Amino acid sequence: ATATATATKTEAPAAAAAATTVVNAPVAGHVIALDETGDPVFASRALGEGVGVVPETTGETAVLAPVSGMLKTVARTGHAFGIKTDDGVEVLVHVGIDTVKMNGEGFAVKVKADERVNAGDPLVSVDFAKVKDAGYSTTTLMTVLNTAVLTSVAPKTGIDVKAGDEVIDIQR
């Protein structure tokens, strides 16, 4: 019993949540500034600083979690996801512009609210050809909803990325 008590006392305390320093691209494509997305709400930064990724493909594509954390919001239509990291960074992934009007057509949701995801896990499979044919932009927007409480949220724009590449740097 003494050995057990000693071992317990020397164990390291539980580690604090790892700091979120980057947000990754949810899809492969070309990264643009929110001003270039054609969406006035996102361009106004009302939903925080972020980027748009114009997907390189027009076919069926998995949209991946850009950070690890808890899914706080999962739109029934599959076009929007809110993820909160363990250290409190809130990231919105919005697939396409005005795609809520598609009522989930072309979107196959892979997750549900209050589920834990890791960066790189599929959130939804999207038929970008269907989105385009319906007359909507396929640009996938990503913002840090709580930008105001962070020291810096710096988008990396004008670059071509693979899914999982860093597109936003965060400083606390």
PDB file of N, CA and C in Angstrom, residues 37-78:
ATOM      1  N   THR A  37     -14.511  36.207 -51.039  1.00  0.00           N
ATOM      2  CA  THR A  37     -15.465  35.104 -51.098  1.00  0.00           C
ATOM      3  C   THR A  37     -16.804  35.489 -51.723  1.00  0.00           C
ATOM      4  N   GLY A  38     -17.105  36.783 -51.758  1.00  0.00           N
ATOM      5  CA  GLY A  38     -18.384  37.218 -52.303  1.00  0.00           C
ATOM      6  C   GLY A  38     -19.511  37.129 -51.287  1.00  0.00           C
ATOM      7  N   ASP A  39     -19.189  36.813 -50.028  1.00  0.00           N
ATOM      8  CA  ASP A  39     -20.209  36.751 -48.985  1.00  0.00           C
ATOM      9  C   ASP A  39     -20.001  37.930 -48.028  1.00  0.00           C
ATOM     10  N   PRO A  40     -20.954  38.876 -48.000  1.00  0.00           N
ATOM     11  CA  PRO A  40     -20.773  40.082 -47.188  1.00  0.00           C
ATOM     12  C   PRO A  40     -20.661  39.827 -45.682  1.00  0.00           C
ATOM     13  N   VAL A  41     -21.346  38.832 -45.171  1.00  0.00           N
ATOM     14  CA  VAL A  41     -21.282  38.543 -43.735  1.00  0.00           C
ATOM     15  C   VAL A  41     -19.884  38.060 -43.362  1.00  0.00           C
ATOM     16  N   PHE A  42     -19.356  37.120 -44.138  1.00  0.00           N
ATOM     17  CA  PHE A  42     -18.007  36.631 -43.852  1.00  0.00           C
ATOM     18  C   PHE A  42     -16.977  37.735 -44.092  1.00  0.00           C
ATOM     19  N   ALA A  43     -17.133  38.502 -45.173  1.00  0.00           N
ATOM     20  CA  ALA A  43     -16.193  39.576 -45.496  1.00  0.00           C
ATOM     21  C   ALA A  43     -16.165  40.649 -44.410  1.00  0.00           C
ATOM     22  N   SER A  44     -17.279  40.843 -43.723  1.00  0.00           N
ATOM     23  CA  SER A  44     -17.352  41.867 -42.667  1.00  0.00           C
ATOM     24  C   SER A  44     -16.617  41.436 -41.401  1.00  0.00           C
ATOM     25  N   ARG A  45     -16.227  40.168 -41.326  1.00  0.00           N
ATOM     26  CA  ARG A  45     -15.568  39.562 -40.160  1.00  0.00           C
ATOM     27  C   ARG A  45     -16.518  39.463 -38.969  1.00  0.00           C
ATOM     28  N   ALA A  46     -17.826  39.549 -39.213  1.00  0.00           N
ATOM     29  CA  ALA A  46     -18.823  39.407 -38.139  1.00  0.00           C
ATOM     30  C   ALA A  46     -18.700  38.032 -37.482  1.00  0.00           C
ATOM     31  N   LEU A  47     -18.236  37.048 -38.243  1.00  0.00           N
ATOM     32  CA  LEU A  47     -18.072  35.688 -37.727  1.00  0.00           C
ATOM     33  C   LEU A  47     -16.603  35.380 -37.429  1.00  0.00           C
ATOM     34  N   GLY A  48     -15.781  36.426 -37.339  1.00  0.00           N
ATOM     35  CA  GLY A  48     -14.366  36.252 -37.034  1.00  0.00           C
ATOM     36  C   GLY A  48     -13.485  36.267 -38.265  1.00  0.00           C
ATOM     37  N   GLU A  49     -12.188  36.289 -38.026  1.00  0.00           N
ATOM     38  CA  GLU A  49     -11.191  36.268 -39.092  1.00  0.00           C
ATOM     39  C   GLU A  49     -11.072  34.844 -39.614  1.00  0.00           C
ATOM     40  N   GLY A  50     -10.700  34.711 -40.872  1.00  0.00           N
ATOM     41  CA  GLY A  50     -10.547  33.370 -41.425  1.00  0.00           C
ATOM     42  C   GLY A  50     -10.140  33.388 -42.869  1.00  0.00           C
ATOM     43  N   VAL A  51     -10.492  32.302 -43.571  1.00  0.00           N
ATOM     44  CA  VAL A  51     -10.123  32.139 -44.972  1.00  0.00           C
ATOM     45  C   VAL A  51     -11.259  31.449 -45.728  1.00  0.00           C
ATOM     46  N   GLY A  52     -11.158  31.511 -47.038  1.00  0.00           N
ATOM     47  CA  GLY A  52     -11.994  30.705 -47.912  1.00  0.00           C
ATOM     48  C   GLY A  52     -11.064  29.769 -48.665  1.00  0.00           C
ATOM     49  N   VAL A  53     -11.510  28.537 -48.893  1.00  0.00           N
ATOM     50  CA  VAL A  53     -10.730  27.609 -49.714  1.00  0.00           C
ATOM     51  C   VAL A  53     -11.600  27.226 -50.897  1.00  0.00           C
ATOM     52  N   VAL A  54     -11.123  27.561 -52.103  1.00  0.00           N
ATOM     53  CA  VAL A  54     -11.831  27.190 -53.324  1.00  0.00           C
ATOM     54  C   VAL A  54     -11.375  25.772 -53.658  1.00  0.00           C
ATOM     55  N   PRO A  55     -12.278  24.786 -53.535  1.00  0.00           N
ATOM     56  CA  PRO A  55     -11.865  23.390 -53.728  1.00  0.00           C
ATOM     57  C   PRO A  55     -11.289  23.140 -55.120  1.00  0.00           C
ATOM     58  N   GLU A  56     -10.234  22.309 -55.176  1.00  0.00           N
ATOM     59  CA  GLU A  56      -9.607  22.007 -56.461  1.00  0.00           C
ATOM     60  C   GLU A  56     -10.418  20.990 -57.251  1.00  0.00           C
ATOM     61  N   THR A  57     -11.295  20.279 -56.577  1.00  0.00           N
ATOM     62  CA  THR A  57     -12.066  19.243 -57.245  1.00  0.00           C
ATOM     63  C   THR A  57     -13.510  19.671 -57.437  1.00  0.00           C
ATOM     64  N   THR A  58     -14.168  19.077 -58.406  1.00  0.00           N
ATOM     65  CA  THR A  58     -15.592  19.358 -58.596  1.00  0.00           C
ATOM     66  C   THR A  58     -16.411  18.114 -58.276  1.00  0.00           C
ATOM     67  N   GLY A  59     -15.744  17.059 -57.848  1.00  0.00           N
ATOM     68  CA  GLY A  59     -16.459  15.815 -57.560  1.00  0.00           C
ATOM     69  C   GLY A  59     -16.784  15.641 -56.091  1.00  0.00           C
ATOM     70  N   GLU A  60     -17.012  14.390 -55.717  1.00  0.00           N
ATOM     71  CA  GLU A  60     -17.317  14.016 -54.333  1.00  0.00           C
ATOM     72  C   GLU A  60     -16.051  14.170 -53.499  1.00  0.00           C
ATOM     73  N   THR A  61     -16.127  14.936 -52.416  1.00  0.00           N
ATOM     74  CA  THR A  61     -14.959  15.216 -51.597  1.00  0.00           C
ATOM     75  C   THR A  61     -15.309  15.202 -50.120  1.00  0.00           C
ATOM     76  N   ALA A  62     -14.407  14.660 -49.316  1.00  0.00           N
ATOM     77  CA  ALA A  62     -14.578  14.716 -47.867  1.00  0.00           C
ATOM     78  C   ALA A  62     -14.083  16.069 -47.376  1.00  0.00           C
ATOM     79  N   VAL A  63     -14.894  16.714 -46.543  1.00  0.00           N
ATOM     80  CA  VAL A  63     -14.494  17.952 -45.884  1.00  0.00           C
ATOM     81  C   VAL A  63     -14.046  17.539 -44.487  1.00  0.00           C
ATOM     82  N   LEU A  64     -12.788  17.879 -44.144  1.00  0.00           N
ATOM     83  CA  LEU A  64     -12.177  17.387 -42.919  1.00  0.00           C
ATOM     84  C   LEU A  64     -12.199  18.407 -41.790  1.00  0.00           C
ATOM     85  N   ALA A  65     -12.173  17.912 -40.560  1.00  0.00           N
ATOM     86  CA  ALA A  65     -12.096  18.788 -39.390  1.00  0.00           C
ATOM     87  C   ALA A  65     -10.761  19.529 -39.422  1.00  0.00           C
ATOM     88  N   PRO A  66     -10.794  20.864 -39.300  1.00  0.00           N
ATOM     89  CA  PRO A  66      -9.569  21.658 -39.356  1.00  0.00           C
ATOM     90  C   PRO A  66      -8.800  21.708 -38.034  1.00  0.00           C
ATOM     91  N   VAL A  67      -9.473  21.314 -36.949  1.00  0.00           N
ATOM     92  CA  VAL A  67      -8.890  21.293 -35.606  1.00  0.00           C
ATOM     93  C   VAL A  67      -9.496  20.109 -34.845  1.00  0.00           C
ATOM     94  N   SER A  68      -8.878  19.755 -33.725  1.00  0.00           N
ATOM     95  CA  SER A  68      -9.444  18.737 -32.845  1.00  0.00           C
ATOM     96  C   SER A  68     -10.295  19.425 -31.787  1.00  0.00           C
ATOM     97  N   GLY A  69     -11.415  18.795 -31.421  1.00  0.00           N
ATOM     98  CA  GLY A  69     -12.261  19.366 -30.385  1.00  0.00           C
ATOM     99  C   GLY A  69     -13.644  18.748 -30.391  1.00  0.00           C
ATOM    100  N   MET A  70     -14.579  19.452 -29.741  1.00  0.00           N
ATOM    101  CA  MET A  70     -15.964  18.990 -29.651  1.00  0.00           C
ATOM    102  C   MET A  70     -16.810  19.704 -30.698  1.00  0.00           C
ATOM    103  N   LEU A  71     -17.652  18.942 -31.367  1.00  0.00           N
ATOM    104  CA  LEU A  71     -18.580  19.529 -32.333  1.00  0.00           C
ATOM    105  C   LEU A  71     -19.719  20.183 -31.550  1.00  0.00           C
ATOM    106  N   LYS A  72     -19.784  21.502 -31.615  1.00  0.00           N
ATOM    107  CA  LYS A  72     -20.829  22.249 -30.912  1.00  0.00           C
ATOM    108  C   LYS A  72     -22.042  22.432 -31.809  1.00  0.00           C
ATOM    109  N   THR A  73     -21.800  22.518 -33.112  1.00  0.00           N
ATOM    110  CA  THR A  73     -22.882  22.715 -34.078  1.00  0.00           C
ATOM    111  C   THR A  73     -22.662  21.798 -35.263  1.00  0.00           C
ATOM    112  N   VAL A  74     -23.719  21.100 -35.670  1.00  0.00           N
ATOM    113  CA  VAL A  74     -23.693  20.311 -36.901  1.00  0.00           C
ATOM    114  C   VAL A  74     -25.016  20.616 -37.597  1.00  0.00           C
ATOM    115  N   ALA A  75     -24.945  21.377 -38.690  1.00  0.00           N
ATOM    116  CA  ALA A  75     -26.172  21.713 -39.424  1.00  0.00           C
ATOM    117  C   ALA A  75     -26.762  20.445 -40.024  1.00  0.00           C
ATOM    118  N   ARG A  76     -28.056  20.297 -39.883  1.00  0.00           N
ATOM    119  CA  ARG A  76     -28.776  19.145 -40.437  1.00  0.00           C
ATOM    120  C   ARG A  76     -28.505  19.010 -41.933  1.00  0.00           C
ATOM    121  N   THR A  77     -28.335  20.144 -42.589  1.00  0.00           N
ATOM    122  CA  THR A  77     -28.108  20.164 -44.037  1.00  0.00           C
ATOM    123  C   THR A  77     -26.662  19.862 -44.422  1.00  0.00           C
ATOM    124  N   GLY A  78     -25.768  19.755 -43.442  1.00  0.00           N
ATOM    125  CA  GLY A  78     -24.378  19.391 -43.713  1.00  0.00           C
ATOM    126  C   GLY A  78     -23.497  20.505 -44.214  1.00  0.00           C
TER     127      GLY A  78
END
